[in-house]
Coordinates of C-alpha atoms in Angstrom, one line a residue:
M4 CA 43.4 -64.1 -15.2
R5 CA 46.1 -60.9 -15.9
G6 CA 44.6 -57.6 -15.6
V7 CA 45.4 -53.6 -14.6
V8 CA 43.5 -52.8 -11.1
F9 CA 43.9 -49.2 -9.9
D10 CA 42.8 -49.7 -6.1
G11 CA 42.6 -45.9 -5.2
K12 CA 46.0 -45.5 -4.0
Q13 CA 48.3 -47.8 -6.6
I14 CA 48.1 -49.8 -9.8
Q15 CA 48.4 -53.1 -9.9
V16 CA 49.1 -56.0 -12.7
V17 CA 47.4 -58.9 -11.1
D18 CA 46.5 -62.7 -12.0
D19 CA 43.5 -63.8 -9.9
L20 CA 41.0 -61.4 -11.7
E21 CA 37.8 -63.3 -12.8
V22 CA 35.2 -62.0 -15.1
R23 CA 31.6 -63.7 -15.2
E24 CA 30.1 -64.9 -18.5
P25 CA 27.8 -62.9 -21.3
G26 CA 24.7 -62.3 -20.4
P27 CA 21.5 -61.6 -23.1
G28 CA 22.9 -59.1 -25.2
E29 CA 26.7 -59.2 -23.9
V30 CA 29.9 -60.4 -25.7
L31 CA 33.2 -62.1 -24.1
V32 CA 36.2 -60.6 -25.7
A33 CA 40.0 -62.4 -25.0
I34 CA 41.7 -59.1 -25.6
S35 CA 45.1 -59.5 -27.7
A36 CA 46.1 -55.4 -27.7
A37 CA 45.2 -52.1 -25.8
G38 CA 46.0 -49.0 -26.3
L39 CA 47.4 -46.8 -23.2
C40 CA 45.8 -43.2 -23.3
H41 CA 46.1 -40.0 -21.2
S42 CA 42.1 -40.9 -20.2
D43 CA 43.0 -44.2 -18.2
L44 CA 45.9 -42.1 -16.5
S45 CA 43.7 -39.6 -15.9
V46 CA 41.5 -41.8 -13.3
V47 CA 44.8 -42.5 -11.9
D48 CA 45.4 -38.8 -10.7
G49 CA 42.2 -38.0 -10.2
T50 CA 41.1 -36.1 -13.4
I51 CA 38.7 -38.3 -14.0
P52 CA 36.5 -39.5 -10.9
F53 CA 35.7 -43.2 -10.8
P54 CA 34.7 -45.6 -8.4
V55 CA 37.5 -48.1 -7.0
P56 CA 38.3 -50.9 -7.9
V57 CA 38.3 -50.9 -11.3
V58 CA 39.9 -52.1 -14.0
L59 CA 41.7 -49.8 -16.3
G60 CA 41.2 -49.8 -20.0
H61 CA 39.5 -48.6 -23.3
E62 CA 41.0 -49.0 -26.1
G63 CA 41.1 -52.6 -27.2
A64 CA 40.7 -55.4 -29.8
G65 CA 40.9 -59.2 -29.7
V66 CA 38.7 -62.4 -30.4
V67 CA 35.6 -63.2 -29.6
E68 CA 35.1 -66.2 -27.4
A69 CA 31.9 -66.2 -26.4
V70 CA 28.2 -64.1 -27.1
G71 CA 25.0 -64.0 -24.8
V72 CA 21.2 -64.9 -26.3
G73 CA 20.5 -62.3 -28.7
V74 CA 23.8 -61.9 -30.2
T75 CA 23.6 -62.3 -33.8
H76 CA 26.3 -60.0 -35.8
V77 CA 29.7 -61.8 -33.9
A78 CA 29.8 -65.2 -33.0
P79 CA 33.0 -66.7 -31.3
G80 CA 36.3 -66.7 -33.3
D81 CA 35.4 -63.0 -35.0
H82 CA 38.0 -60.3 -34.9
V83 CA 36.5 -56.9 -32.8
A84 CA 37.5 -53.6 -32.2
L85 CA 35.8 -52.7 -29.1
S86 CA 33.9 -49.0 -28.5
T87 CA 33.3 -47.5 -25.1
L88 CA 29.8 -46.5 -25.8
A89 CA 27.2 -48.9 -23.9
N90 CA 24.5 -47.4 -25.6
C91 CA 21.2 -48.4 -25.2
G92 CA 19.8 -48.4 -29.0
T93 CA 16.2 -47.7 -28.0
C94 CA 16.0 -44.3 -26.7
A95 CA 15.6 -41.1 -28.1
E96 CA 19.2 -39.7 -28.8
C97 CA 20.1 -43.4 -29.7
D98 CA 17.3 -43.5 -33.0
R99 CA 18.5 -40.0 -33.7
G100 CA 22.0 -41.2 -34.5
R101 CA 23.4 -39.7 -31.8
P102 CA 25.1 -42.7 -29.4
T103 CA 27.4 -40.6 -27.7
M104 CA 24.2 -39.0 -25.9
C105 CA 23.1 -42.3 -24.6
R106 CA 22.4 -41.4 -20.8
Q107 CA 22.6 -45.3 -20.6
A108 CA 26.0 -44.8 -21.7
I109 CA 27.2 -42.2 -19.5
G110 CA 27.7 -42.7 -15.5
R111 CA 26.6 -46.2 -15.1
P112 CA 29.9 -48.2 -14.2
G113 CA 28.7 -52.1 -14.4
K114 CA 31.2 -54.8 -12.3
P115 CA 31.6 -57.9 -14.3
F116 CA 34.8 -58.3 -12.7
T117 CA 35.7 -60.1 -8.9
R118 CA 38.9 -60.4 -7.0
G119 CA 39.2 -62.5 -4.0
G120 CA 35.3 -62.7 -4.1
K121 CA 35.2 -59.1 -4.0
A122 CA 33.2 -57.1 -7.2
V123 CA 35.6 -54.8 -9.7
Y124 CA 34.8 -52.1 -11.3
Q125 CA 34.5 -51.7 -15.6
F126 CA 35.6 -48.9 -16.7
A127 CA 34.3 -47.0 -19.6
S128 CA 31.8 -50.3 -20.2
N129 CA 34.9 -51.8 -21.6
S130 CA 38.4 -52.4 -19.1
A131 CA 40.7 -53.5 -22.2
F132 CA 43.6 -54.0 -19.4
A133 CA 42.4 -57.2 -19.0
E134 CA 42.7 -60.6 -20.5
R135 CA 39.3 -60.9 -20.9
T136 CA 36.6 -58.7 -21.0
V137 CA 32.8 -58.5 -21.3
V138 CA 30.9 -56.0 -23.1
K139 CA 27.9 -55.2 -24.8
A140 CA 26.7 -56.3 -27.8
V141 CA 26.8 -53.0 -29.7
Q142 CA 30.3 -52.5 -28.4
A143 CA 31.8 -55.3 -30.6
V144 CA 32.4 -54.4 -33.8
R145 CA 34.0 -57.1 -36.5
I146 CA 37.1 -56.1 -38.1
P147 CA 38.8 -57.5 -41.0
E148 CA 41.3 -60.5 -39.8
D149 CA 43.7 -59.0 -41.9
I150 CA 44.4 -55.8 -39.8
P151 CA 47.0 -56.3 -37.0
L152 CA 45.1 -56.4 -33.4
P153 CA 47.7 -53.8 -32.0
S154 CA 46.8 -51.3 -35.0
A155 CA 43.2 -52.0 -34.5
A156 CA 42.8 -51.5 -30.6
L157 CA 43.3 -47.9 -31.2
I158 CA 40.2 -47.8 -33.3
G159 CA 38.1 -48.0 -30.6
C160 CA 38.9 -44.5 -29.0
G161 CA 41.8 -42.6 -30.5
V162 CA 40.5 -42.5 -34.0
L163 CA 37.3 -42.7 -33.4
T164 CA 37.6 -39.6 -31.0
G165 CA 40.1 -37.6 -32.9
V166 CA 39.0 -38.5 -36.8
G167 CA 35.2 -38.5 -35.8
A168 CA 35.6 -35.0 -34.2
V169 CA 37.1 -33.8 -37.4
L170 CA 34.5 -35.7 -39.6
N171 CA 31.2 -35.8 -37.4
R172 CA 31.9 -32.5 -35.1
A173 CA 33.2 -30.0 -37.0
R174 CA 32.4 -31.3 -40.3
V175 CA 35.7 -30.0 -42.1
G176 CA 35.0 -28.9 -45.6
L177 CA 37.4 -29.5 -48.4
G178 CA 40.1 -26.5 -48.7
E179 CA 39.3 -25.1 -45.4
S180 CA 42.2 -24.4 -42.6
V181 CA 42.8 -26.6 -39.8
V182 CA 45.0 -25.5 -35.9
V183 CA 45.3 -28.7 -34.0
I184 CA 46.8 -28.2 -30.6
G185 CA 48.8 -30.9 -29.3
T186 CA 50.1 -33.5 -31.3
G187 CA 50.2 -37.2 -29.2
G188 CA 47.7 -40.1 -30.1
I189 CA 44.2 -37.4 -30.7
G190 CA 46.1 -34.9 -31.7
L191 CA 47.8 -37.3 -35.0
N192 CA 44.5 -38.7 -35.4
V193 CA 42.8 -35.1 -36.1
L194 CA 46.0 -34.4 -38.5
Q195 CA 44.5 -37.3 -40.5
G196 CA 41.1 -36.3 -40.1
A197 CA 41.8 -33.1 -41.4
R198 CA 43.9 -34.7 -44.5
I199 CA 41.2 -37.2 -45.0
A200 CA 38.2 -34.2 -45.3
G201 CA 40.8 -32.5 -47.4
A202 CA 41.6 -29.8 -45.2
L203 CA 44.1 -27.4 -47.5
T204 CA 46.1 -25.8 -44.7
I205 CA 46.8 -28.1 -41.6
V206 CA 48.5 -26.7 -38.7
A207 CA 50.2 -28.5 -36.2
V208 CA 51.2 -27.1 -32.6
D209 CA 53.3 -28.8 -30.3
A210 CA 55.8 -27.8 -27.6
N211 CA 57.9 -30.5 -28.8
P212 CA 59.9 -29.8 -31.9
G213 CA 60.8 -33.8 -32.0
K214 CA 57.0 -34.4 -32.9
E215 CA 57.4 -32.4 -36.3
A216 CA 58.2 -35.6 -38.4
V217 CA 55.3 -37.6 -37.1
A218 CA 52.9 -34.5 -37.2
R219 CA 53.9 -34.2 -40.7
E220 CA 53.1 -37.5 -41.8
F221 CA 49.8 -38.0 -40.4
G222 CA 49.1 -34.9 -42.6
A223 CA 50.4 -31.5 -40.8
T224 CA 51.4 -29.1 -43.9
H225 CA 53.3 -26.8 -41.3
F226 CA 54.4 -27.3 -37.7
L227 CA 54.7 -24.8 -35.1
T228 CA 56.3 -25.0 -31.4
S229 CA 54.5 -22.2 -30.6
A230 CA 50.8 -20.8 -31.4
E231 CA 51.9 -17.6 -32.2
G232 CA 53.2 -18.0 -35.2
V233 CA 49.8 -19.5 -36.5
R234 CA 48.6 -16.0 -38.0
E235 CA 51.9 -15.7 -40.2
I236 CA 50.4 -18.9 -41.7
L237 CA 46.4 -18.0 -41.7
P238 CA 46.7 -13.9 -41.0
N239 CA 42.8 -14.2 -41.1
G240 CA 42.6 -17.0 -38.7
A241 CA 41.7 -20.6 -38.8
D242 CA 38.2 -21.9 -39.9
H243 CA 38.9 -25.6 -37.1
A244 CA 41.1 -25.2 -34.0
F245 CA 41.1 -28.2 -32.2
E246 CA 42.8 -28.5 -28.9
C247 CA 44.0 -31.4 -27.8
V248 CA 45.7 -31.1 -24.6
G249 CA 43.1 -30.1 -21.9
R250 CA 44.6 -27.3 -20.6
V251 CA 42.3 -24.1 -20.2
E252 CA 45.1 -21.4 -21.4
L253 CA 45.2 -23.5 -24.7
I254 CA 41.5 -23.5 -24.9
R255 CA 42.0 -19.9 -24.9
Q256 CA 44.2 -19.4 -27.5
A257 CA 42.2 -22.2 -29.8
V258 CA 39.5 -19.9 -29.6
D259 CA 41.3 -16.8 -30.3
L260 CA 42.9 -18.5 -33.3
L261 CA 39.6 -18.5 -35.1
D262 CA 38.6 -16.5 -38.4
R263 CA 34.9 -15.6 -39.0
H264 CA 32.5 -18.3 -38.9
G265 CA 35.8 -20.5 -36.9
Q266 CA 35.1 -23.6 -34.7
A267 CA 37.0 -24.5 -32.0
V268 CA 36.4 -28.2 -31.0
L269 CA 37.4 -29.5 -27.2
L270 CA 39.0 -32.5 -27.2
G271 CA 41.7 -32.1 -24.1
V272 CA 40.1 -33.1 -20.3
P273 CA 41.3 -30.3 -18.2
P274 CA 40.2 -31.4 -14.5
A275 CA 36.5 -31.0 -13.9
A276 CA 36.0 -28.2 -12.2
A277 CA 38.7 -25.9 -14.7
E278 CA 37.0 -22.9 -16.1
A279 CA 38.1 -21.7 -19.0
S280 CA 37.4 -17.7 -20.6
F281 CA 37.1 -16.0 -23.6
L282 CA 36.2 -12.6 -25.0
V283 CA 32.4 -12.9 -25.5
S284 CA 32.6 -9.6 -28.1
S285 CA 34.9 -12.1 -30.1
M286 CA 32.3 -14.7 -30.8
Y287 CA 29.8 -12.5 -32.3
L288 CA 31.1 -13.1 -36.1
D289 CA 29.6 -16.5 -36.3
K290 CA 31.9 -18.4 -34.1
S291 CA 31.6 -21.5 -32.3
I292 CA 33.0 -23.2 -29.2
L293 CA 32.1 -27.1 -29.8
G294 CA 32.5 -30.1 -27.1
C295 CA 33.2 -32.9 -28.5
R296 CA 32.0 -36.9 -26.8
Y297 CA 34.2 -39.2 -28.3
G298 CA 34.5 -38.2 -31.7
S299 CA 30.1 -37.8 -31.7
S300 CA 30.5 -41.1 -33.3
R301 CA 28.6 -43.7 -34.7
P302 CA 30.9 -46.7 -33.7
Q303 CA 29.2 -49.4 -35.5
R304 CA 29.4 -47.5 -39.1
D305 CA 32.8 -45.7 -38.0
I306 CA 34.9 -48.5 -36.8
A307 CA 34.2 -50.2 -39.6
L308 CA 34.6 -47.2 -42.1
Y309 CA 38.1 -46.5 -40.6
A310 CA 39.4 -50.3 -41.0
Q311 CA 38.6 -49.9 -44.8
L312 CA 40.2 -46.4 -45.1
Y313 CA 43.2 -48.1 -43.4
R314 CA 43.1 -51.2 -45.9
E315 CA 43.4 -48.8 -48.6
G316 CA 46.2 -47.1 -47.0
R317 CA 43.9 -43.9 -46.4
L318 CA 44.0 -44.1 -42.6
L319 CA 47.2 -44.9 -40.4
L320 CA 47.3 -47.1 -37.6
D321 CA 50.6 -49.0 -37.8
E322 CA 52.4 -46.0 -37.6
L323 CA 50.2 -44.6 -34.4
V324 CA 51.8 -47.8 -32.4
T325 CA 54.8 -46.4 -31.1
E326 CA 55.9 -49.2 -28.6
T327 CA 54.4 -52.3 -27.4
Y328 CA 54.6 -53.7 -23.9
P329 CA 53.9 -56.9 -22.2
V330 CA 51.2 -55.9 -19.9
E331 CA 53.5 -56.7 -16.8
D332 CA 55.3 -53.8 -18.1
F333 CA 52.5 -51.6 -17.3
E334 CA 53.9 -49.0 -15.2
K335 CA 56.9 -48.6 -18.1
A336 CA 54.4 -47.9 -20.4
A337 CA 52.6 -45.6 -18.2
E338 CA 55.9 -43.5 -18.0
D339 CA 56.6 -43.4 -21.7
A340 CA 53.4 -42.1 -22.1
E341 CA 53.4 -39.3 -19.3
A342 CA 56.6 -38.3 -20.7
G343 CA 55.3 -38.1 -24.7
R344 CA 57.8 -40.7 -25.4
V345 CA 55.6 -42.4 -27.2
A346 CA 52.4 -41.4 -29.3
R347 CA 50.7 -44.4 -28.3
G348 CA 51.7 -47.5 -26.5
V349 CA 49.6 -50.6 -26.7
L350 CA 49.5 -53.1 -24.2
T351 CA 49.8 -56.6 -25.5
F352 CA 48.4 -60.0 -23.9

């Protein structure tokens, strides 16, 4: 079968990949579409260290082909969106409703694939850049069949992370103010999360003026090409500032833009050893800097919720799919993503 493999030096679209059958508590999914996220490219450039060879991809949707023993919530033929959280469901963090903190879901890459008789790693417990993948049952969330799979694919990372950061982590309230730095795939979902939450003033900041129209479509009330103009709109600062790029100087900007009791939420991924600075004295007015893993999401609940919001016209998905590419055109898709020409490119099988 076809898949996108990174061997530590180069990316290849191969056709000799194999995947094992699902074991107990697992699901085999035929991938129809998978979003290309900067996290996949960050494995390639070393920003996210990961063992190789590895099948990339972590934002996908498809159709269940087979289930292992004990799986009852999905069946062959069901349409599913996939999450990256292979959480155990039984530890203290899972029991407290914090699956993103499950230690079984972090740093334990499996090897369900083989190529030429040699094992190949799975990225983010998912590897959606393959015609078929095996995931834990908890990662497969059934969705209505009337949701286009290229759109549904984006729920599993971009939507869960961006919208979830607003609703679950920051808990933006009705009438509050939000600044979003960076309007790529994650930033656009933060914008629509803020709109859904009822934020009154939503300021999008992006150096590319060509992104203004789509930022406003997703919920921005104001658009700036520099954070220097934020204080003219919000003289006292913002209740919430989201950094969605992954640059330490922008993290500092997010902190500096906060009002009293404000929160800076970090979503962008800088290099693993990057350090950021802030004025300690500025924090004593009850300000906070919040990390956020995967939108603090509970995928079985949140994916179903976002699917319903989409069906009601309140959550935008189709508008996120800027371009679709056959998997063989992965190189072109990666180039467009790196250049910022697409909000989200989607690979199709």
